[in-house]
């Protein structure tokens, strides 16, 4: 008789990238960069961040962005959730200091509320849920682009002196390290897009490696300065509880709010996933510039929230997909028709995503793929 094989539930994403992040934090705890090695790691981290945003700019199709502008109501809704509603909830969480959160953890939580939305994991979960994938592509891209400017400005306004090394010079650093490389990638896209397409797997490793280097540098600095002694297990559990409530609130608001606003089913799904998530890949480099030596503790809330949103949204996407036939039939009976319910379906049924030039199956995560690595974008 064959022995039953243990399998991981399909709703629980085994995120290899998150495991790599945990391993990097462990490495920084055991072997932190010190002295000359720390200076080399810091310079390498700065270069990696610039390369990361150069690749972001080169990947973003200007044509897709222009096509996506037609759904301005949807994009304004996602941007409002990302850069208005999230920060307001973050400010409200200030009342939890010092009862549940320490001031450094709250600063990290507030910073989490300021970073842009994800791109790839929003696309993946929207596709699984049979929503409007093209809208998710454009909404995530717009959020990332606008966040390069808006996130530092919000940090200057809301964080003030709590931002560690934050100053007017930090804004200049943001422009030089993030915005200039991004614009350079956009300008050079027409000449290098073929190379990027042919080597997207290798460049994906460059993305992940850059983020891991930023994490190692930030956490090494924290270990050398002893800032981790400020965090107790009780505070970490409190932080997880606060973040769970924050995610639940945003998922509820985006889901029911988009329904009340009259969006079609496919658009509601895109709004729910793009409007309730935060980008690890965009947030980590910004934190390294804004917080300087205290970036390690500042990015901890973002790292925890990132994994939490992946696990919760994986379950939610499966439930949306399971309810899709029932909702489509209900829409047909009311005269809406199935085609109006899912913006991810092409009118001719070919599966080509409007404005993306990709087929639906190209954006669905496969077994073994790391949603988290892309989802952090």
Short mmCIF file of C-alpha atoms in Angstrom, two decimals:
data_model
loop_
_atom_site.label_atom_id
_atom_site.label_comp_id
_atom_site.label_asym_id
_atom_site.label_seq_id
_atom_site.Cartn_x
_atom_site.Cartn_y
_atom_site.Cartn_z
CA UNK A 1 0.00 0.00 0.00
CA UNK A 2 1.35 3.38 -0.99
CA UNK A 3 2.04 5.77 1.82
CA UNK A 4 0.08 9.01 1.65
CA UNK A 5 2.31 11.88 0.59
CA UNK A 6 2.31 15.10 2.51
CA UNK A 7 1.44 18.04 0.33
CA UNK A 8 1.29 21.75 0.99
CA UNK A 9 -2.22 23.21 0.63
CA UNK A 10 -2.66 25.00 -2.70
CA UNK A 11 -4.02 28.06 -0.90
CA UNK A 12 -0.80 28.50 1.09
CA UNK A 13 1.89 30.09 -1.10
CA UNK A 14 5.31 28.60 -0.47
CA UNK A 15 7.20 31.80 -1.11
CA UNK A 16 10.81 31.05 -1.93
CA UNK A 17 11.65 34.73 -2.01
CA UNK A 18 10.38 35.25 1.53
CA UNK A 19 12.47 32.27 2.63
CA UNK A 20 15.46 33.94 0.98
CA UNK A 21 14.66 37.16 2.84
CA UNK A 22 14.50 35.30 6.15
CA UNK A 23 17.81 33.63 5.33
CA UNK A 24 19.35 36.99 4.51
CA UNK A 25 18.18 38.42 7.83
CA UNK A 26 19.69 35.39 9.57
CA UNK A 27 22.98 35.90 7.73
CA UNK A 28 23.03 39.55 8.75
CA UNK A 29 22.41 38.50 12.36
CA UNK A 30 25.27 35.98 12.35
CA UNK A 31 27.73 37.76 10.04
CA UNK A 32 26.88 41.46 9.84
CA UNK A 33 29.00 43.66 7.59
CA UNK A 34 31.39 45.75 9.64
CA UNK A 35 33.99 48.41 8.94
CA UNK A 36 35.31 48.40 5.39
CA UNK A 37 32.97 45.54 4.46
CA UNK A 38 30.00 47.64 5.57
CA UNK A 39 31.12 50.52 3.35
CA UNK A 40 31.47 48.17 0.36
CA UNK A 41 28.04 46.64 1.05
CA UNK A 42 26.49 50.10 1.33
CA UNK A 43 27.97 51.23 -2.01
CA UNK A 44 26.89 47.98 -3.66
CA UNK A 45 23.40 48.41 -2.24
CA UNK A 46 23.17 51.93 -3.66
CA UNK A 47 24.16 50.67 -7.11
CA UNK A 48 21.76 47.74 -6.87
CA UNK A 49 18.86 50.07 -6.07
CA UNK A 50 19.65 52.24 -9.09
CA UNK A 51 19.83 49.14 -11.33
CA UNK A 52 16.55 47.87 -9.90
CA UNK A 53 14.65 51.03 -10.82
CA UNK A 54 16.37 51.25 -14.20
CA UNK A 55 14.95 47.81 -15.00
CA UNK A 56 11.52 48.88 -13.71
CA UNK A 57 11.57 51.80 -16.14
CA UNK A 58 12.72 49.66 -19.04
CA UNK A 59 9.98 47.08 -18.43
CA UNK A 60 7.06 49.53 -18.24
CA UNK A 61 5.41 49.77 -21.63
CA UNK A 62 4.39 53.35 -22.41
CA UNK A 63 1.71 52.01 -24.74
CA UNK A 64 0.16 49.92 -21.97
CA UNK A 65 0.19 52.92 -19.65
CA UNK A 66 -1.56 55.11 -22.25
CA UNK A 67 -4.15 52.40 -22.96
CA UNK A 68 -4.77 51.98 -19.25
CA UNK A 69 -5.52 55.68 -18.81
CA UNK A 70 -8.95 55.03 -20.32
CA UNK A 71 -10.03 53.43 -17.03
CA UNK A 72 -9.30 56.54 -15.03
CA UNK A 73 -12.01 55.92 -12.41
CA UNK A 74 -10.49 52.57 -11.50
CA UNK A 75 -6.94 53.94 -11.32
CA UNK A 76 -7.96 56.94 -9.24
CA UNK A 77 -9.70 54.53 -6.85
CA UNK A 78 -6.57 52.40 -6.47
CA UNK A 79 -4.35 55.46 -6.04
CA UNK A 80 -6.76 56.89 -3.45
CA UNK A 81 -6.62 53.65 -1.46
CA UNK A 82 -2.82 53.46 -1.73
CA UNK A 83 -1.81 57.05 -1.02
CA UNK A 84 -4.79 58.49 0.91
CA UNK A 85 -6.70 55.80 2.78
CA UNK A 86 -3.68 53.72 3.79
CA UNK A 87 -1.82 56.76 5.23
CA UNK A 88 -4.94 57.86 7.13
CA UNK A 89 -5.20 54.42 8.76
CA UNK A 90 -1.48 54.56 9.50
CA UNK A 91 -1.91 57.89 11.26
CA UNK A 92 -4.82 56.48 13.25
CA UNK A 93 -2.56 53.65 14.42
CA UNK A 94 -0.45 56.28 16.20
CA UNK A 95 -2.87 55.96 19.11
CA UNK A 96 -1.46 52.47 19.74
CA UNK A 97 1.88 53.92 20.87
CA UNK A 98 3.19 53.00 23.43
CA UNK A 99 0.53 50.46 24.41
CA UNK A 100 0.95 47.97 21.54
CA UNK A 101 3.71 49.46 19.40
CA UNK A 102 6.99 51.15 20.17
CA UNK A 103 7.73 54.41 18.37
CA UNK A 104 10.26 52.79 15.95
CA UNK A 105 7.81 50.03 15.02
CA UNK A 106 5.05 52.58 14.51
CA UNK A 107 7.36 54.60 12.25
CA UNK A 108 7.90 51.46 10.18
CA UNK A 109 4.16 50.78 10.11
CA UNK A 110 3.43 54.31 8.95
CA UNK A 111 6.11 54.02 6.27
CA UNK A 112 4.47 50.77 5.13
CA UNK A 113 1.26 52.74 4.58
CA UNK A 114 3.08 55.20 2.30
CA UNK A 115 4.73 52.86 -0.22
CA UNK A 116 3.11 52.08 -3.61
CA UNK A 117 1.08 49.04 -4.52
CA UNK A 118 2.48 45.82 -5.95
CA UNK A 119 2.45 44.97 -9.64
CA UNK A 120 3.05 41.31 -10.37
CA UNK A 121 1.30 39.65 -7.44
CA UNK A 122 -1.73 41.90 -8.01
CA UNK A 123 -1.74 40.67 -11.61
CA UNK A 124 -1.34 37.04 -10.55
CA UNK A 125 -4.12 37.09 -7.96
CA UNK A 126 -6.45 39.08 -10.24
CA UNK A 127 -5.89 36.46 -12.95
CA UNK A 128 -6.59 33.57 -10.56
CA UNK A 129 -9.79 35.30 -9.44
CA UNK A 130 -10.81 35.87 -13.10
CA UNK A 131 -10.79 39.62 -12.80
CA UNK A 132 -9.63 42.44 -15.05
CA UNK A 133 -5.95 41.61 -15.47
CA UNK A 134 -5.23 44.51 -17.85
CA UNK A 135 -6.55 46.94 -15.24
CA UNK A 136 -4.37 45.32 -12.56
CA UNK A 137 -1.31 45.69 -14.80
CA UNK A 138 -1.92 49.39 -15.37
CA UNK A 139 -3.03 50.17 -11.81
CA UNK A 140 0.06 48.56 -10.30
CA UNK A 141 2.35 50.26 -12.82
CA UNK A 142 0.82 53.69 -12.22
CA UNK A 143 1.09 53.23 -8.47
CA UNK A 144 4.77 52.28 -8.69
CA UNK A 145 5.56 55.19 -10.99
CA UNK A 146 3.72 57.79 -8.92
CA UNK A 147 5.09 56.32 -5.70
CA UNK A 148 8.64 57.24 -6.68
CA UNK A 149 7.63 60.86 -6.12
CA UNK A 150 4.64 60.66 -3.76
CA UNK A 151 6.09 58.27 -1.17
CA UNK A 152 9.11 60.47 -0.30
CA UNK A 153 6.88 63.55 -0.17
CA UNK A 154 4.42 61.83 2.15
CA UNK A 155 7.33 60.61 4.27
CA UNK A 156 8.61 64.18 4.54
CA UNK A 157 5.15 65.38 5.60
CA UNK A 158 4.13 62.59 7.98
CA UNK A 159 7.34 61.12 9.34
CA UNK A 160 9.30 64.31 9.87
CA UNK A 161 12.14 63.77 12.31
CA UNK A 162 11.14 60.13 12.87
CA UNK A 163 12.65 59.17 9.53
CA UNK A 164 16.14 58.61 10.92
CA UNK A 165 18.40 60.13 8.33
CA UNK A 166 15.49 61.75 6.53
CA UNK A 167 16.14 65.27 5.29
CA UNK A 168 15.96 67.42 2.19
CA UNK A 169 19.10 65.60 1.09
CA UNK A 170 17.13 62.36 1.22
CA UNK A 171 14.75 63.73 -1.40
CA UNK A 172 17.73 64.46 -3.63
CA UNK A 173 18.97 60.91 -3.04
CA UNK A 174 15.54 59.56 -3.96
CA UNK A 175 15.63 61.48 -7.23
CA UNK A 176 19.17 60.35 -8.06
CA UNK A 177 18.81 56.73 -6.99
CA UNK A 178 15.23 56.02 -8.02
CA UNK A 179 13.68 58.56 -10.37
CA UNK A 180 16.66 59.23 -12.64
CA UNK A 181 17.38 55.51 -13.28
CA UNK A 182 13.67 54.89 -13.86
CA UNK A 183 13.46 57.67 -16.45
CA UNK A 184 16.67 56.42 -18.06
CA UNK A 185 15.10 52.99 -18.40
CA UNK A 186 12.04 54.52 -20.04
CA UNK A 187 14.16 56.52 -22.49
CA UNK A 188 16.31 53.52 -23.44
CA UNK A 189 13.42 51.02 -23.51
CA UNK A 190 13.02 50.99 -27.29
CA UNK A 191 16.63 49.82 -27.72
CA UNK A 192 16.90 47.35 -24.84
CA UNK A 193 13.39 45.90 -24.53
CA UNK A 194 14.35 42.97 -26.76
CA UNK A 195 17.31 42.11 -24.56
CA UNK A 196 15.16 42.38 -21.43
CA UNK A 197 12.50 40.11 -22.93
CA UNK A 198 15.05 37.47 -23.94
CA UNK A 199 16.76 37.47 -20.56
CA UNK A 200 13.82 38.12 -18.26
CA UNK A 201 14.62 35.12 -16.02
CA UNK A 202 18.19 36.25 -15.44
CA UNK A 203 17.09 39.84 -14.87
CA UNK A 204 14.47 38.54 -12.44
CA UNK A 205 17.33 37.08 -10.41
CA UNK A 206 19.02 40.48 -10.56
CA UNK A 207 15.84 42.03 -9.12
CA UNK A 208 15.74 39.59 -6.24
CA UNK A 209 19.47 39.80 -5.63
CA UNK A 210 19.29 43.59 -5.43
CA UNK A 211 16.52 43.44 -2.85
CA UNK A 212 18.37 40.83 -0.79
CA UNK A 213 21.48 43.01 -0.82
CA UNK A 214 19.47 45.98 0.45
CA UNK A 215 18.00 43.81 3.22
CA UNK A 216 21.42 42.47 4.22
CA UNK A 217 22.93 45.95 4.37
CA UNK A 218 20.04 47.39 6.40
CA UNK A 219 19.87 44.53 8.88
CA UNK A 220 23.67 44.41 9.26
CA UNK A 221 23.62 48.06 10.29
CA UNK A 222 20.85 47.31 12.76
CA UNK A 223 22.82 44.42 14.28
CA UNK A 224 26.00 46.47 14.64
CA UNK A 225 24.09 49.30 16.33
CA UNK A 226 22.09 46.93 18.53
CA UNK A 227 18.67 48.26 17.55
CA UNK A 228 17.12 44.77 17.62
CA UNK A 229 17.25 44.74 21.40
CA UNK A 230 14.41 47.27 21.21
CA UNK A 231 11.97 44.64 19.89
CA UNK A 232 10.47 42.04 22.22
CA UNK A 233 8.38 38.99 21.18
CA UNK A 234 5.31 40.69 22.66
CA UNK A 235 5.86 43.75 20.45
CA UNK A 236 6.27 41.56 17.36
CA UNK A 237 3.00 39.75 18.09
CA UNK A 238 1.29 43.09 18.64
CA UNK A 239 2.67 44.33 15.31
CA UNK A 240 1.34 41.25 13.51
CA UNK A 241 -2.10 41.76 15.07
CA UNK A 242 -2.18 45.43 14.04
CA UNK A 243 -1.14 44.56 10.50
CA UNK A 244 -3.80 41.83 10.28
CA UNK A 245 -6.45 44.39 11.22
CA UNK A 246 -5.00 46.88 8.70
CA UNK A 247 -5.11 44.32 5.88
CA UNK A 248 -8.63 43.21 6.80
CA UNK A 249 -9.86 46.80 6.78
CA UNK A 250 -8.33 47.54 3.37
CA UNK A 251 -9.65 44.35 1.80
CA UNK A 252 -13.13 45.09 3.16
CA UNK A 253 -13.09 48.72 2.04
CA UNK A 254 -11.78 47.99 -1.46
CA UNK A 255 -14.17 45.08 -1.98
CA UNK A 256 -17.40 46.63 -0.73
CA UNK A 257 -16.48 50.16 -1.70
CA UNK A 258 -15.88 49.21 -5.34
CA UNK A 259 -19.19 47.36 -5.38
CA UNK A 260 -21.04 50.39 -4.04
CA UNK A 261 -19.27 52.57 -6.63
CA UNK A 262 -20.81 50.46 -9.40
CA UNK A 263 -17.69 48.79 -10.82
CA UNK A 264 -18.10 45.56 -12.79
CA UNK A 265 -16.96 42.30 -11.21
CA UNK A 266 -13.62 42.15 -13.03
CA UNK A 267 -12.79 45.72 -12.08
CA UNK A 268 -13.80 45.13 -8.45
CA UNK A 269 -11.34 42.25 -8.23
CA UNK A 270 -8.52 44.35 -9.67
CA UNK A 271 -9.29 47.17 -7.22
CA UNK A 272 -9.41 44.76 -4.28
CA UNK A 273 -6.00 43.25 -4.96
CA UNK A 274 -4.18 46.35 -6.25
CA UNK A 275 -5.68 48.71 -3.67
CA UNK A 276 -5.00 46.61 -0.57
CA UNK A 277 -1.37 45.62 -1.13
CA UNK A 278 2.05 47.17 -0.64
CA UNK A 279 5.26 46.69 -2.61
CA UNK A 280 8.25 45.19 -0.85
CA UNK A 281 10.59 45.81 -3.81
CA UNK A 282 9.73 49.50 -4.01
CA UNK A 283 9.58 50.03 -0.24
CA UNK A 284 12.93 48.48 0.71
CA UNK A 285 15.12 50.69 -1.51
CA UNK A 286 13.21 53.80 -0.47
CA UNK A 287 13.61 52.89 3.20
CA UNK A 288 17.35 52.43 2.78
CA UNK A 289 17.55 56.01 1.48
CA UNK A 290 15.05 57.63 3.83
CA UNK A 291 15.97 55.93 7.11
CA UNK A 292 19.69 55.37 6.68
CA UNK A 293 21.15 53.48 9.63
CA UNK A 294 17.71 52.71 11.10
CA UNK A 295 16.32 51.13 7.93
CA UNK A 296 16.51 47.62 9.37
CA UNK A 297 13.86 48.15 12.01
CA UNK A 298 11.83 50.43 9.75
CA UNK A 299 11.33 47.77 7.04
CA UNK A 300 10.34 45.00 9.46
CA UNK A 301 6.61 45.90 9.36
CA UNK A 302 6.72 45.97 5.54
CA UNK A 303 8.35 42.53 5.34
CA UNK A 304 5.78 41.00 7.67
CA UNK A 305 2.86 42.69 5.90
CA UNK A 306 4.15 41.49 2.52
CA UNK A 307 4.00 37.81 3.48
CA UNK A 308 0.66 38.26 5.24
CA UNK A 309 -0.94 39.84 2.18
CA UNK A 310 0.31 37.01 -0.04
CA UNK A 311 -1.22 34.31 2.13
CA UNK A 312 -4.54 36.09 2.66
CA UNK A 313 -4.92 37.16 -0.98
CA UNK A 314 -4.13 33.63 -2.19
CA UNK A 315 -7.13 32.34 -0.25
CA UNK A 316 -9.31 35.26 -1.37
CA UNK A 317 -8.40 34.78 -5.05
CA UNK A 318 -9.42 31.11 -4.92
CA UNK A 319 -12.77 32.07 -3.39
CA UNK A 320 -13.38 34.69 -6.06
CA UNK A 321 -12.63 32.08 -8.73
CA UNK A 322 -14.99 29.56 -7.13
CA UNK A 323 -17.81 32.12 -7.07
CA UNK A 324 -17.21 33.31 -10.64
CA UNK A 325 -19.69 30.93 -12.39
CA UNK A 326 -22.48 31.81 -9.95
CA UNK A 327 -21.90 35.56 -10.31
CA UNK A 328 -21.69 35.26 -14.09
CA UNK A 329 -25.03 33.43 -14.21
CA UNK A 330 -26.58 36.06 -11.93
CA UNK A 331 -25.24 38.79 -14.21
CA UNK A 332 -26.69 37.07 -17.28
CA UNK A 333 -30.11 36.75 -15.65
CA UNK A 334 -30.08 40.45 -14.79
CA UNK A 335 -29.14 41.35 -18.37
CA UNK A 336 -25.48 42.21 -17.68
CA UNK A 337 -24.07 39.29 -19.60
CA UNK A 338 -20.94 37.32 -18.84
CA UNK A 339 -18.72 39.45 -20.99
CA UNK A 340 -19.35 42.55 -18.93
CA UNK A 341 -18.46 40.77 -15.71
CA UNK A 342 -14.84 39.97 -16.45
CA UNK A 343 -12.55 42.61 -17.86
CA UNK A 344 -9.83 39.98 -18.15
CA UNK A 345 -11.65 38.21 -20.99
CA UNK A 346 -11.18 39.45 -24.52
CA UNK A 347 -14.26 40.07 -26.61
CA UNK A 348 -13.34 37.37 -29.12
CA UNK A 349 -12.60 34.81 -26.40
CA UNK A 350 -8.97 34.45 -27.45
CA UNK A 351 -7.67 35.13 -23.94
CA UNK A 352 -5.52 38.05 -25.06
CA UNK A 353 -5.45 40.68 -22.36
CA UNK A 354 -6.59 44.12 -23.56
CA UNK A 355 -3.70 46.55 -23.72
CA UNK A 356 -1.16 44.04 -22.42
CA UNK A 357 -0.24 41.97 -25.44
CA UNK A 358 -0.11 38.92 -23.19
CA UNK A 359 -2.28 35.85 -22.94
CA UNK A 360 -4.04 35.06 -19.68
CA UNK A 361 -1.97 31.97 -18.98
CA UNK A 362 1.22 34.04 -19.14
CA UNK A 363 0.37 35.89 -15.94
CA UNK A 364 -0.99 33.01 -13.88
CA UNK A 365 1.45 31.72 -11.28
CA UNK A 366 2.45 28.09 -11.76
CA UNK A 367 3.33 25.59 -9.08
CA UNK A 368 6.82 26.32 -7.88
CA UNK A 369 6.81 29.95 -9.02
CA UNK A 370 7.53 32.54 -6.37
CA UNK A 371 4.61 34.93 -6.18
CA UNK A 372 6.35 36.89 -3.51
CA UNK A 373 9.32 37.89 -5.61
CA UNK A 374 7.16 39.37 -8.25
CA UNK A 375 4.57 40.45 -5.79
CA UNK A 376 7.01 42.69 -4.13
CA UNK A 377 7.23 44.80 -7.24
#
